[in-house]
């Protein structure tokens, strides 16, 4: 896996992703990117999953746990149109 980061002028680099074996710890920025939610909504979703970790005042969730939670929501509370 190539972890090369290309910086654009005037843009601060995003924090690097933490990889645990084959799992990644996703922070609020990654959850925002995956879901399209804002910062507060992404953090709330992470917390309500019950799988959120707080390390050095930052929130993280293990990638597979987060997707498992989303699948549980899909099954238990499907939206109807």
PDB file of N, CA, C and O in Angstrom:
ATOM      1  N   UNK A   1       0.849  -1.166   0.000  1.00  0.00           N
ATOM      2  CA  UNK A   1       0.000   0.000   0.000  1.00  0.00           C
ATOM      3  C   UNK A   1       0.890   1.223   0.000  1.00  0.00           C
ATOM      4  O   UNK A   1       1.783   1.354   0.819  1.00  0.00           O
ATOM      5  N   UNK A   2       0.642   2.142  -0.910  1.00  0.00           N
ATOM      6  CA  UNK A   2       1.438   3.343  -1.037  1.00  0.00           C
ATOM      7  C   UNK A   2       0.813   4.455  -0.212  1.00  0.00           C
ATOM      8  O   UNK A   2      -0.332   4.820  -0.407  1.00  0.00           O
ATOM      9  N   UNK A   3       1.558   4.984   0.756  1.00  0.00           N
ATOM     10  CA  UNK A   3       1.057   6.044   1.624  1.00  0.00           C
ATOM     11  C   UNK A   3       1.644   7.390   1.243  1.00  0.00           C
ATOM     12  O   UNK A   3       1.798   8.267   2.074  1.00  0.00           O
ATOM     13  N   UNK A   4       1.988   7.593  -0.028  1.00  0.00           N
ATOM     14  CA  UNK A   4       2.577   8.833  -0.487  1.00  0.00           C
ATOM     15  C   UNK A   4       1.549   9.952  -0.402  1.00  0.00           C
ATOM     16  O   UNK A   4       0.423   9.805  -0.843  1.00  0.00           O
ATOM     17  N   UNK A   5       1.957  11.086   0.172  1.00  0.00           N
ATOM     18  CA  UNK A   5       1.080  12.246   0.290  1.00  0.00           C
ATOM     19  C   UNK A   5       1.632  13.341  -0.594  1.00  0.00           C
ATOM     20  O   UNK A   5       2.797  13.697  -0.518  1.00  0.00           O
ATOM     21  N   UNK A   6       0.797  13.877  -1.481  1.00  0.00           N
ATOM     22  CA  UNK A   6       1.199  14.976  -2.347  1.00  0.00           C
ATOM     23  C   UNK A   6       0.584  16.250  -1.789  1.00  0.00           C
ATOM     24  O   UNK A   6      -0.627  16.353  -1.638  1.00  0.00           O
ATOM     25  N   UNK A   7       1.430  17.224  -1.426  1.00  0.00           N
ATOM     26  CA  UNK A   7       0.961  18.466  -0.845  1.00  0.00           C
ATOM     27  C   UNK A   7       0.731  19.502  -1.926  1.00  0.00           C
ATOM     28  O   UNK A   7       1.499  19.625  -2.866  1.00  0.00           O
ATOM     29  N   UNK A   8      -0.358  20.245  -1.807  1.00  0.00           N
ATOM     30  CA  UNK A   8      -0.636  21.346  -2.715  1.00  0.00           C
ATOM     31  C   UNK A   8      -0.252  22.637  -1.992  1.00  0.00           C
ATOM     32  O   UNK A   8      -0.409  22.749  -0.780  1.00  0.00           O
ATOM     33  N   UNK A   9       0.250  23.586  -2.724  1.00  0.00           N
ATOM     34  CA  UNK A   9       0.694  24.848  -2.144  1.00  0.00           C
ATOM     35  C   UNK A   9      -0.443  25.507  -1.374  1.00  0.00           C
ATOM     36  O   UNK A   9      -1.550  25.631  -1.862  1.00  0.00           O
ATOM     37  N   UNK A  10      -0.161  25.923  -0.154  1.00  0.00           N
ATOM     38  CA  UNK A  10      -1.136  26.625   0.661  1.00  0.00           C
ATOM     39  C   UNK A  10      -2.160  25.742   1.336  1.00  0.00           C
ATOM     40  O   UNK A  10      -3.053  26.234   2.003  1.00  0.00           O
ATOM     41  N   UNK A  11      -2.052  24.437   1.183  1.00  0.00           N
ATOM     42  CA  UNK A  11      -3.008  23.527   1.787  1.00  0.00           C
ATOM     43  C   UNK A  11      -2.290  22.691   2.838  1.00  0.00           C
ATOM     44  O   UNK A  11      -1.275  22.058   2.552  1.00  0.00           O
ATOM     45  N   UNK A  12      -2.821  22.712   4.057  1.00  0.00           N
ATOM     46  CA  UNK A  12      -2.220  21.919   5.133  1.00  0.00           C
ATOM     47  C   UNK A  12      -2.526  20.447   4.886  1.00  0.00           C
ATOM     48  O   UNK A  12      -3.646  20.094   4.519  1.00  0.00           O
ATOM     49  N   UNK A  13      -1.535  19.585   5.058  1.00  0.00           N
ATOM     50  CA  UNK A  13      -1.779  18.157   4.827  1.00  0.00           C
ATOM     51  C   UNK A  13      -2.732  17.589   5.867  1.00  0.00           C
ATOM     52  O   UNK A  13      -2.733  18.004   7.023  1.00  0.00           O
ATOM     53  N   UNK A  14      -3.569  16.658   5.442  1.00  0.00           N
ATOM     54  CA  UNK A  14      -4.470  15.972   6.365  1.00  0.00           C
ATOM     55  C   UNK A  14      -3.646  15.053   7.256  1.00  0.00           C
ATOM     56  O   UNK A  14      -2.581  14.574   6.853  1.00  0.00           O
ATOM     57  N   UNK A  15      -4.106  14.824   8.483  1.00  0.00           N
ATOM     58  CA  UNK A  15      -3.363  13.901   9.348  1.00  0.00           C
ATOM     59  C   UNK A  15      -3.309  12.519   8.716  1.00  0.00           C
ATOM     60  O   UNK A  15      -4.267  12.096   8.063  1.00  0.00           O
ATOM     61  N   UNK A  16      -2.190  11.836   8.887  1.00  0.00           N
ATOM     62  CA  UNK A  16      -2.053  10.516   8.282  1.00  0.00           C
ATOM     63  C   UNK A  16      -2.992   9.526   8.960  1.00  0.00           C
ATOM     64  O   UNK A  16      -3.309   9.657  10.131  1.00  0.00           O
ATOM     65  N   UNK A  17      -3.441   8.540   8.206  1.00  0.00           N
ATOM     66  CA  UNK A  17      -4.332   7.522   8.740  1.00  0.00           C
ATOM     67  C   UNK A  17      -3.517   6.507   9.506  1.00  0.00           C
ATOM     68  O   UNK A  17      -2.419   6.141   9.115  1.00  0.00           O
ATOM     69  N   UNK A  18      -4.083   6.025  10.596  1.00  0.00           N
ATOM     70  CA  UNK A  18      -3.426   5.028  11.419  1.00  0.00           C
ATOM     71  C   UNK A  18      -3.879   3.658  10.939  1.00  0.00           C
ATOM     72  O   UNK A  18      -5.066   3.412  10.785  1.00  0.00           O
ATOM     73  N   UNK A  19      -2.932   2.777  10.683  1.00  0.00           N
ATOM     74  CA  UNK A  19      -3.250   1.441  10.194  1.00  0.00           C
ATOM     75  C   UNK A  19      -2.921   0.432  11.282  1.00  0.00           C
ATOM     76  O   UNK A  19      -1.812   0.409  11.814  1.00  0.00           O
ATOM     77  N   UNK A  20      -3.900  -0.403  11.651  1.00  0.00           N
ATOM     78  CA  UNK A  20      -3.723  -1.449  12.653  1.00  0.00           C
ATOM     79  C   UNK A  20      -3.825  -2.798  11.948  1.00  0.00           C
ATOM     80  O   UNK A  20      -4.923  -3.277  11.714  1.00  0.00           O
ATOM     81  N   UNK A  21      -2.709  -3.371  11.597  1.00  0.00           N
ATOM     82  CA  UNK A  21      -2.754  -4.609  10.830  1.00  0.00           C
ATOM     83  C   UNK A  21      -3.447  -4.331   9.513  1.00  0.00           C
ATOM     84  O   UNK A  21      -2.979  -3.548   8.706  1.00  0.00           O
ATOM     85  N   UNK A  22      -4.607  -4.913   9.317  1.00  0.00           N
ATOM     86  CA  UNK A  22      -5.383  -4.667   8.105  1.00  0.00           C
ATOM     87  C   UNK A  22      -6.515  -3.677   8.354  1.00  0.00           C
ATOM     88  O   UNK A  22      -7.290  -3.400   7.473  1.00  0.00           O
ATOM     89  N   UNK A  23      -6.621  -3.188   9.560  1.00  0.00           N
ATOM     90  CA  UNK A  23      -7.678  -2.256   9.938  1.00  0.00           C
ATOM     91  C   UNK A  23      -7.135  -0.834   9.994  1.00  0.00           C
ATOM     92  O   UNK A  23      -5.967  -0.624  10.288  1.00  0.00           O
ATOM     93  N   UNK A  24      -8.010   0.131   9.730  1.00  0.00           N
ATOM     94  CA  UNK A  24      -7.626   1.531   9.856  1.00  0.00           C
ATOM     95  C   UNK A  24      -8.457   2.178  10.950  1.00  0.00           C
ATOM     96  O   UNK A  24      -9.618   1.827  11.140  1.00  0.00           O
ATOM     97  N   UNK A  25      -7.849   3.107  11.660  1.00  0.00           N
ATOM     98  CA  UNK A  25      -8.590   3.953  12.568  1.00  0.00           C
ATOM     99  C   UNK A  25      -9.037   5.166  11.779  1.00  0.00           C
ATOM    100  O   UNK A  25      -8.222   5.862  11.188  1.00  0.00           O
ATOM    101  N   UNK A  26     -10.325   5.403  11.753  1.00  0.00           N
ATOM    102  CA  UNK A  26     -10.858   6.539  11.027  1.00  0.00           C
ATOM    103  C   UNK A  26     -11.172   7.658  12.015  1.00  0.00           C
ATOM    104  O   UNK A  26     -11.817   7.426  13.037  1.00  0.00           O
ATOM    105  N   UNK A  27     -10.719   8.841  11.695  1.00  0.00           N
ATOM    106  CA  UNK A  27     -11.025  10.004  12.506  1.00  0.00           C
ATOM    107  C   UNK A  27     -12.200  10.761  11.910  1.00  0.00           C
ATOM    108  O   UNK A  27     -12.774  10.364  10.886  1.00  0.00           O
ATOM    109  N   UNK A  28     -12.555  11.866  12.533  1.00  0.00           N
ATOM    110  CA  UNK A  28     -13.666  12.678  12.050  1.00  0.00           C
ATOM    111  C   UNK A  28     -13.471  13.095  10.586  1.00  0.00           C
ATOM    112  O   UNK A  28     -14.413  13.002   9.792  1.00  0.00           O
ATOM    113  N   UNK A  29     -12.270  13.525  10.172  1.00  0.00           N
ATOM    114  CA  UNK A  29     -12.114  13.910   8.756  1.00  0.00           C
ATOM    115  C   UNK A  29     -12.416  12.761   7.777  1.00  0.00           C
ATOM    116  O   UNK A  29     -13.038  12.986   6.733  1.00  0.00           O
ATOM    117  N   UNK A  30     -12.010  11.556   8.124  1.00  0.00           N
ATOM    118  CA  UNK A  30     -12.272  10.409   7.246  1.00  0.00           C
ATOM    119  C   UNK A  30     -13.758  10.064   7.218  1.00  0.00           C
ATOM    120  O   UNK A  30     -14.305   9.724   6.159  1.00  0.00           O
ATOM    121  N   UNK A  31     -14.429  10.153   8.365  1.00  0.00           N
ATOM    122  CA  UNK A  31     -15.864   9.887   8.413  1.00  0.00           C
ATOM    123  C   UNK A  31     -16.607  10.945   7.606  1.00  0.00           C
ATOM    124  O   UNK A  31     -17.548  10.642   6.878  1.00  0.00           O
ATOM    125  N   UNK A  32     -16.165  12.191   7.703  1.00  0.00           N
ATOM    126  CA  UNK A  32     -16.767  13.265   6.903  1.00  0.00           C
ATOM    127  C   UNK A  32     -16.614  12.965   5.420  1.00  0.00           C
ATOM    128  O   UNK A  32     -17.547  13.141   4.635  1.00  0.00           O
ATOM    129  N   UNK A  33     -15.432  12.529   5.030  1.00  0.00           N
ATOM    130  CA  UNK A  33     -15.162  12.219   3.627  1.00  0.00           C
ATOM    131  C   UNK A  33     -16.024  11.061   3.131  1.00  0.00           C
ATOM    132  O   UNK A  33     -16.555  11.092   2.025  1.00  0.00           O
ATOM    133  N   UNK A  34     -16.178  10.035   3.974  1.00  0.00           N
ATOM    134  CA  UNK A  34     -16.962   8.857   3.591  1.00  0.00           C
ATOM    135  C   UNK A  34     -18.455   9.137   3.511  1.00  0.00           C
ATOM    136  O   UNK A  34     -19.148   8.588   2.658  1.00  0.00           O
ATOM    137  N   UNK A  35     -18.956   9.976   4.413  1.00  0.00           N
ATOM    138  CA  UNK A  35     -20.394  10.166   4.533  1.00  0.00           C
ATOM    139  C   UNK A  35     -20.917  11.465   3.932  1.00  0.00           C
ATOM    140  O   UNK A  35     -22.108  11.575   3.654  1.00  0.00           O
ATOM    141  N   UNK A  36     -20.055  12.457   3.806  1.00  0.00           N
ATOM    142  CA  UNK A  36     -20.501  13.763   3.344  1.00  0.00           C
ATOM    143  C   UNK A  36     -21.117  14.601   4.447  1.00  0.00           C
ATOM    144  O   UNK A  36     -21.696  15.655   4.190  1.00  0.00           O
ATOM    145  N   UNK A  37     -21.016  14.138   5.680  1.00  0.00           N
ATOM    146  CA  UNK A  37     -21.555  14.870   6.821  1.00  0.00           C
ATOM    147  C   UNK A  37     -20.611  15.979   7.249  1.00  0.00           C
ATOM    148  O   UNK A  37     -19.427  15.955   6.936  1.00  0.00           O
ATOM    149  N   UNK A  38     -21.132  16.912   8.017  1.00  0.00           N
ATOM    150  CA  UNK A  38     -20.304  17.942   8.618  1.00  0.00           C
ATOM    151  C   UNK A  38     -19.543  17.396   9.808  1.00  0.00           C
ATOM    152  O   UNK A  38     -19.754  16.252  10.230  1.00  0.00           O
ATOM    153  N   UNK A  39     -18.685  18.215  10.374  1.00  0.00           N
ATOM    154  CA  UNK A  39     -17.818  17.773  11.474  1.00  0.00           C
ATOM    155  C   UNK A  39     -18.620  17.324  12.695  1.00  0.00           C
ATOM    156  O   UNK A  39     -18.356  16.263  13.260  1.00  0.00           O
ATOM    157  N   UNK A  40     -19.599  18.113  13.111  1.00  0.00           N
ATOM    158  CA  UNK A  40     -20.383  17.783  14.307  1.00  0.00           C
ATOM    159  C   UNK A  40     -21.213  16.528  14.082  1.00  0.00           C
ATOM    160  O   UNK A  40     -21.264  15.638  14.938  1.00  0.00           O
ATOM    161  N   UNK A  41     -21.851  16.425  12.926  1.00  0.00           N
ATOM    162  CA  UNK A  41     -22.678  15.252  12.621  1.00  0.00           C
ATOM    163  C   UNK A  41     -21.824  13.989  12.515  1.00  0.00           C
ATOM    164  O   UNK A  41     -22.231  12.917  12.983  1.00  0.00           O
ATOM    165  N   UNK A  42     -20.643  14.100  11.929  1.00  0.00           N
ATOM    166  CA  UNK A  42     -19.752  12.943  11.812  1.00  0.00           C
ATOM    167  C   UNK A  42     -19.303  12.477  13.193  1.00  0.00           C
ATOM    168  O   UNK A  42     -19.305  11.278  13.482  1.00  0.00           O
ATOM    169  N   UNK A  43     -18.930  13.415  14.057  1.00  0.00           N
ATOM    170  CA  UNK A  43     -18.515  13.070  15.422  1.00  0.00           C
ATOM    171  C   UNK A  43     -19.679  12.443  16.188  1.00  0.00           C
ATOM    172  O   UNK A  43     -19.493  11.456  16.917  1.00  0.00           O
ATOM    173  N   UNK A  44     -20.878  12.972  16.010  1.00  0.00           N
ATOM    174  CA  UNK A  44     -22.058  12.416  16.682  1.00  0.00           C
ATOM    175  C   UNK A  44     -22.342  10.997  16.221  1.00  0.00           C
ATOM    176  O   UNK A  44     -22.663  10.123  17.031  1.00  0.00           O
ATOM    177  N   UNK A  45     -22.229  10.766  14.915  1.00  0.00           N
ATOM    178  CA  UNK A  45     -22.445   9.423  14.374  1.00  0.00           C
ATOM    179  C   UNK A  45     -21.431   8.445  14.944  1.00  0.00           C
ATOM    180  O   UNK A  45     -21.782   7.320  15.311  1.00  0.00           O
ATOM    181  N   UNK A  46     -20.189   8.880  15.044  1.00  0.00           N
ATOM    182  CA  UNK A  46     -19.150   8.019  15.611  1.00  0.00           C
ATOM    183  C   UNK A  46     -19.479   7.672  17.068  1.00  0.00           C
ATOM    184  O   UNK A  46     -19.365   6.521  17.484  1.00  0.00           O
ATOM    185  N   UNK A  47     -19.920   8.675  17.833  1.00  0.00           N
ATOM    186  CA  UNK A  47     -20.237   8.453  19.243  1.00  0.00           C
ATOM    187  C   UNK A  47     -21.453   7.555  19.416  1.00  0.00           C
ATOM    188  O   UNK A  47     -21.460   6.674  20.271  1.00  0.00           O
ATOM    189  N   UNK A  48     -22.492   7.788  18.610  1.00  0.00           N
ATOM    190  CA  UNK A  48     -23.706   6.997  18.766  1.00  0.00           C
ATOM    191  C   UNK A  48     -23.508   5.545  18.340  1.00  0.00           C
ATOM    192  O   UNK A  48     -24.293   4.685  18.707  1.00  0.00           O
ATOM    193  N   UNK A  49     -22.449   5.271  17.589  1.00  0.00           N
ATOM    194  CA  UNK A  49     -22.173   3.891  17.187  1.00  0.00           C
ATOM    195  C   UNK A  49     -21.794   3.025  18.382  1.00  0.00           C
ATOM    196  O   UNK A  49     -21.933   1.811  18.334  1.00  0.00           O
ATOM    197  N   UNK A  50     -21.309   3.650  19.447  1.00  0.00           N
ATOM    198  CA  UNK A  50     -20.865   2.890  20.619  1.00  0.00           C
ATOM    199  C   UNK A  50     -19.518   2.221  20.400  1.00  0.00           C
ATOM    200  O   UNK A  50     -19.067   1.438  21.213  1.00  0.00           O
ATOM    201  N   UNK A  51     -18.877   2.537  19.300  1.00  0.00           N
ATOM    202  CA  UNK A  51     -17.600   1.914  18.945  1.00  0.00           C
ATOM    203  C   UNK A  51     -16.483   2.943  18.851  1.00  0.00           C
ATOM    204  O   UNK A  51     -15.423   2.684  18.314  1.00  0.00           O
ATOM    205  N   UNK A  52     -16.749   4.117  19.348  1.00  0.00           N
ATOM    206  CA  UNK A  52     -15.830   5.241  19.225  1.00  0.00           C
ATOM    207  C   UNK A  52     -14.729   5.176  20.285  1.00  0.00           C
ATOM    208  O   UNK A  52     -14.971   4.808  21.426  1.00  0.00           O
ATOM    209  N   UNK A  53     -13.524   5.525  19.898  1.00  0.00           N
ATOM    210  CA  UNK A  53     -12.379   5.599  20.804  1.00  0.00           C
ATOM    211  C   UNK A  53     -11.945   7.052  20.923  1.00  0.00           C
ATOM    212  O   UNK A  53     -11.949   7.771  19.935  1.00  0.00           O
ATOM    213  N   UNK A  54     -11.569   7.464  22.111  1.00  0.00           N
ATOM    214  CA  UNK A  54     -11.042   8.814  22.282  1.00  0.00           C
ATOM    215  C   UNK A  54      -9.583   8.689  22.710  1.00  0.00           C
ATOM    216  O   UNK A  54      -9.280   8.175  23.768  1.00  0.00           O
ATOM    217  N   UNK A  55      -8.706   9.137  21.842  1.00  0.00           N
ATOM    218  CA  UNK A  55      -7.271   9.080  22.105  1.00  0.00           C
ATOM    219  C   UNK A  55      -6.692  10.474  21.954  1.00  0.00           C
ATOM    220  O   UNK A  55      -6.806  11.091  20.891  1.00  0.00           O
ATOM    221  N   UNK A  56      -6.095  10.986  23.023  1.00  0.00           N
ATOM    222  CA  UNK A  56      -5.485  12.315  22.996  1.00  0.00           C
ATOM    223  C   UNK A  56      -6.456  13.363  22.464  1.00  0.00           C
ATOM    224  O   UNK A  56      -6.116  14.159  21.589  1.00  0.00           O
ATOM    225  N   UNK A  57      -7.668  13.346  22.975  1.00  0.00           N
ATOM    226  CA  UNK A  57      -8.759  14.277  22.648  1.00  0.00           C
ATOM    227  C   UNK A  57      -9.212  14.225  21.185  1.00  0.00           C
ATOM    228  O   UNK A  57      -9.838  15.150  20.695  1.00  0.00           O
ATOM    229  N   UNK A  58      -8.907  13.152  20.483  1.00  0.00           N
ATOM    230  CA  UNK A  58      -9.389  12.943  19.117  1.00  0.00           C
ATOM    231  C   UNK A  58     -10.256  11.696  19.088  1.00  0.00           C
ATOM    232  O   UNK A  58      -9.977  10.719  19.770  1.00  0.00           O
ATOM    233  N   UNK A  59     -11.300  11.726  18.283  1.00  0.00           N
ATOM    234  CA  UNK A  59     -12.202  10.591  18.147  1.00  0.00           C
ATOM    235  C   UNK A  59     -11.772   9.711  16.983  1.00  0.00           C
ATOM    236  O   UNK A  59     -11.419  10.213  15.918  1.00  0.00           O
ATOM    237  N   UNK A  60     -11.845   8.402  17.208  1.00  0.00           N
ATOM    238  CA  UNK A  60     -11.517   7.428  16.172  1.00  0.00           C
ATOM    239  C   UNK A  60     -12.509   6.281  16.249  1.00  0.00           C
ATOM    240  O   UNK A  60     -13.106   6.016  17.289  1.00  0.00           O
ATOM    241  N   UNK A  61     -12.652   5.575  15.155  1.00  0.00           N
ATOM    242  CA  UNK A  61     -13.438   4.358  15.118  1.00  0.00           C
ATOM    243  C   UNK A  61     -12.723   3.399  14.167  1.00  0.00           C
ATOM    244  O   UNK A  61     -12.144   3.819  13.164  1.00  0.00           O
ATOM    245  N   UNK A  62     -12.733   2.118  14.503  1.00  0.00           N
ATOM    246  CA  UNK A  62     -12.124   1.122  13.619  1.00  0.00           C
ATOM    247  C   UNK A  62     -13.027   0.988  12.392  1.00  0.00           C
ATOM    248  O   UNK A  62     -14.245   0.892  12.503  1.00  0.00           O
ATOM    249  N   UNK A  63     -12.402   1.016  11.232  1.00  0.00           N
ATOM    250  CA  UNK A  63     -13.130   1.054   9.968  1.00  0.00           C
ATOM    251  C   UNK A  63     -14.201  -0.035   9.858  1.00  0.00           C
ATOM    252  O   UNK A  63     -15.352   0.254   9.544  1.00  0.00           O
ATOM    253  N   UNK A  64     -13.852  -1.279  10.126  1.00  0.00           N
ATOM    254  CA  UNK A  64     -14.817  -2.367   9.978  1.00  0.00           C
ATOM    255  C   UNK A  64     -15.956  -2.241  10.980  1.00  0.00           C
ATOM    256  O   UNK A  64     -17.101  -2.564  10.671  1.00  0.00           O
ATOM    257  N   UNK A  65     -15.678  -1.738  12.181  1.00  0.00           N
ATOM    258  CA  UNK A  65     -16.725  -1.540  13.179  1.00  0.00           C
ATOM    259  C   UNK A  65     -17.701  -0.455  12.738  1.00  0.00           C
ATOM    260  O   UNK A  65     -18.912  -0.568  12.948  1.00  0.00           O
ATOM    261  N   UNK A  66     -17.178   0.598  12.131  1.00  0.00           N
ATOM    262  CA  UNK A  66     -18.034   1.674  11.664  1.00  0.00           C
ATOM    263  C   UNK A  66     -18.979   1.181  10.568  1.00  0.00           C
ATOM    264  O   UNK A  66     -20.178   1.440  10.601  1.00  0.00           O
ATOM    265  N   UNK A  67     -18.440   0.433   9.607  1.00  0.00           N
ATOM    266  CA  UNK A  67     -19.285  -0.086   8.535  1.00  0.00           C
ATOM    267  C   UNK A  67     -20.279  -1.122   9.054  1.00  0.00           C
ATOM    268  O   UNK A  67     -21.411  -1.200   8.575  1.00  0.00           O
ATOM    269  N   UNK A  68     -19.875  -1.907  10.053  1.00  0.00           N
ATOM    270  CA  UNK A  68     -20.802  -2.862  10.666  1.00  0.00           C
ATOM    271  C   UNK A  68     -21.965  -2.117  11.318  1.00  0.00           C
ATOM    272  O   UNK A  68     -23.123  -2.537  11.216  1.00  0.00           O
ATOM    273  N   UNK A  69     -21.672  -0.992  11.972  1.00  0.00           N
ATOM    274  CA  UNK A  69     -22.715  -0.174  12.584  1.00  0.00           C
ATOM    275  C   UNK A  69     -23.671   0.368  11.523  1.00  0.00           C
ATOM    276  O   UNK A  69     -24.890   0.335  11.699  1.00  0.00           O
ATOM    277  N   UNK A  70     -23.138   0.855  10.419  1.00  0.00           N
ATOM    278  CA  UNK A  70     -23.990   1.360   9.346  1.00  0.00           C
ATOM    279  C   UNK A  70     -24.894   0.260   8.791  1.00  0.00           C
ATOM    280  O   UNK A  70     -26.071   0.487   8.505  1.00  0.00           O
ATOM    281  N   UNK A  71     -24.355  -0.955   8.672  1.00  0.00           N
ATOM    282  CA  UNK A  71     -25.164  -2.078   8.194  1.00  0.00           C
ATOM    283  C   UNK A  71     -26.264  -2.418   9.190  1.00  0.00           C
ATOM    284  O   UNK A  71     -27.381  -2.761   8.810  1.00  0.00           O
ATOM    285  N   UNK A  72     -25.958  -2.319  10.498  1.00  0.00           N
ATOM    286  CA  UNK A  72     -26.974  -2.557  11.525  1.00  0.00           C
ATOM    287  C   UNK A  72     -28.096  -1.532  11.418  1.00  0.00           C
ATOM    288  O   UNK A  72     -29.274  -1.871  11.538  1.00  0.00           O
ATOM    289  N   UNK A  73     -27.739  -0.272  11.182  1.00  0.00           N
ATOM    290  CA  UNK A  73     -28.753   0.767  11.004  1.00  0.00           C
ATOM    291  C   UNK A  73     -29.638   0.474   9.805  1.00  0.00           C
ATOM    292  O   UNK A  73     -30.848   0.665   9.839  1.00  0.00           O
ATOM    293  N   UNK A  74     -29.015   0.014   8.750  1.00  0.00           N
ATOM    294  CA  UNK A  74     -29.741  -0.295   7.524  1.00  0.00           C
ATOM    295  C   UNK A  74     -30.788  -1.386   7.767  1.00  0.00           C
ATOM    296  O   UNK A  74     -31.903  -1.310   7.270  1.00  0.00           O
ATOM    297  N   UNK A  75     -30.441  -2.364   8.565  1.00  0.00           N
ATOM    298  CA  UNK A  75     -31.333  -3.500   8.818  1.00  0.00           C
ATOM    299  C   UNK A  75     -32.397  -3.143   9.840  1.00  0.00           C
ATOM    300  O   UNK A  75     -33.565  -3.483   9.672  1.00  0.00           O
ATOM    301  N   UNK A  76     -32.023  -2.448  10.907  1.00  0.00           N
ATOM    302  CA  UNK A  76     -32.955  -2.185  11.986  1.00  0.00           C
ATOM    303  C   UNK A  76     -33.835  -0.962  11.760  1.00  0.00           C
ATOM    304  O   UNK A  76     -34.906  -0.851  12.313  1.00  0.00           O
ATOM    305  N   UNK A  77     -33.351  -0.012  10.968  1.00  0.00           N
ATOM    306  CA  UNK A  77     -34.089   1.231  10.774  1.00  0.00           C
ATOM    307  C   UNK A  77     -34.021   1.682   9.321  1.00  0.00           C
ATOM    308  O   UNK A  77     -33.504   2.752   9.029  1.00  0.00           O
ATOM    309  N   UNK A  78     -34.538   0.851   8.401  1.00  0.00           N
ATOM    310  CA  UNK A  78     -34.466   1.250   6.983  1.00  0.00           C
ATOM    311  C   UNK A  78     -35.389   2.443   6.726  1.00  0.00           C
ATOM    312  O   UNK A  78     -36.444   2.569   7.342  1.00  0.00           O
ATOM    313  N   UNK A  79     -34.961   3.307   5.854  1.00  0.00           N
ATOM    314  CA  UNK A  79     -35.808   4.461   5.513  1.00  0.00           C
ATOM    315  C   UNK A  79     -36.828   4.032   4.477  1.00  0.00           C
ATOM    316  O   UNK A  79     -36.577   3.164   3.646  1.00  0.00           O
ATOM    317  N   UNK A  80     -38.001   4.633   4.558  1.00  0.00           N
ATOM    318  CA  UNK A  80     -39.026   4.323   3.556  1.00  0.00           C
ATOM    319  C   UNK A  80     -39.331   5.601   2.798  1.00  0.00           C
ATOM    320  O   UNK A  80     -39.307   6.693   3.337  1.00  0.00           O
ATOM    321  N   UNK A  81     -39.628   5.454   1.536  1.00  0.00           N
ATOM    322  CA  UNK A  81     -39.910   6.620   0.704  1.00  0.00           C
ATOM    323  C   UNK A  81     -41.327   6.586   0.223  1.00  0.00           C
ATOM    324  O   UNK A  81     -41.966   5.675   0.037  1.00  0.00           O
TER     325      UNK A  81
END
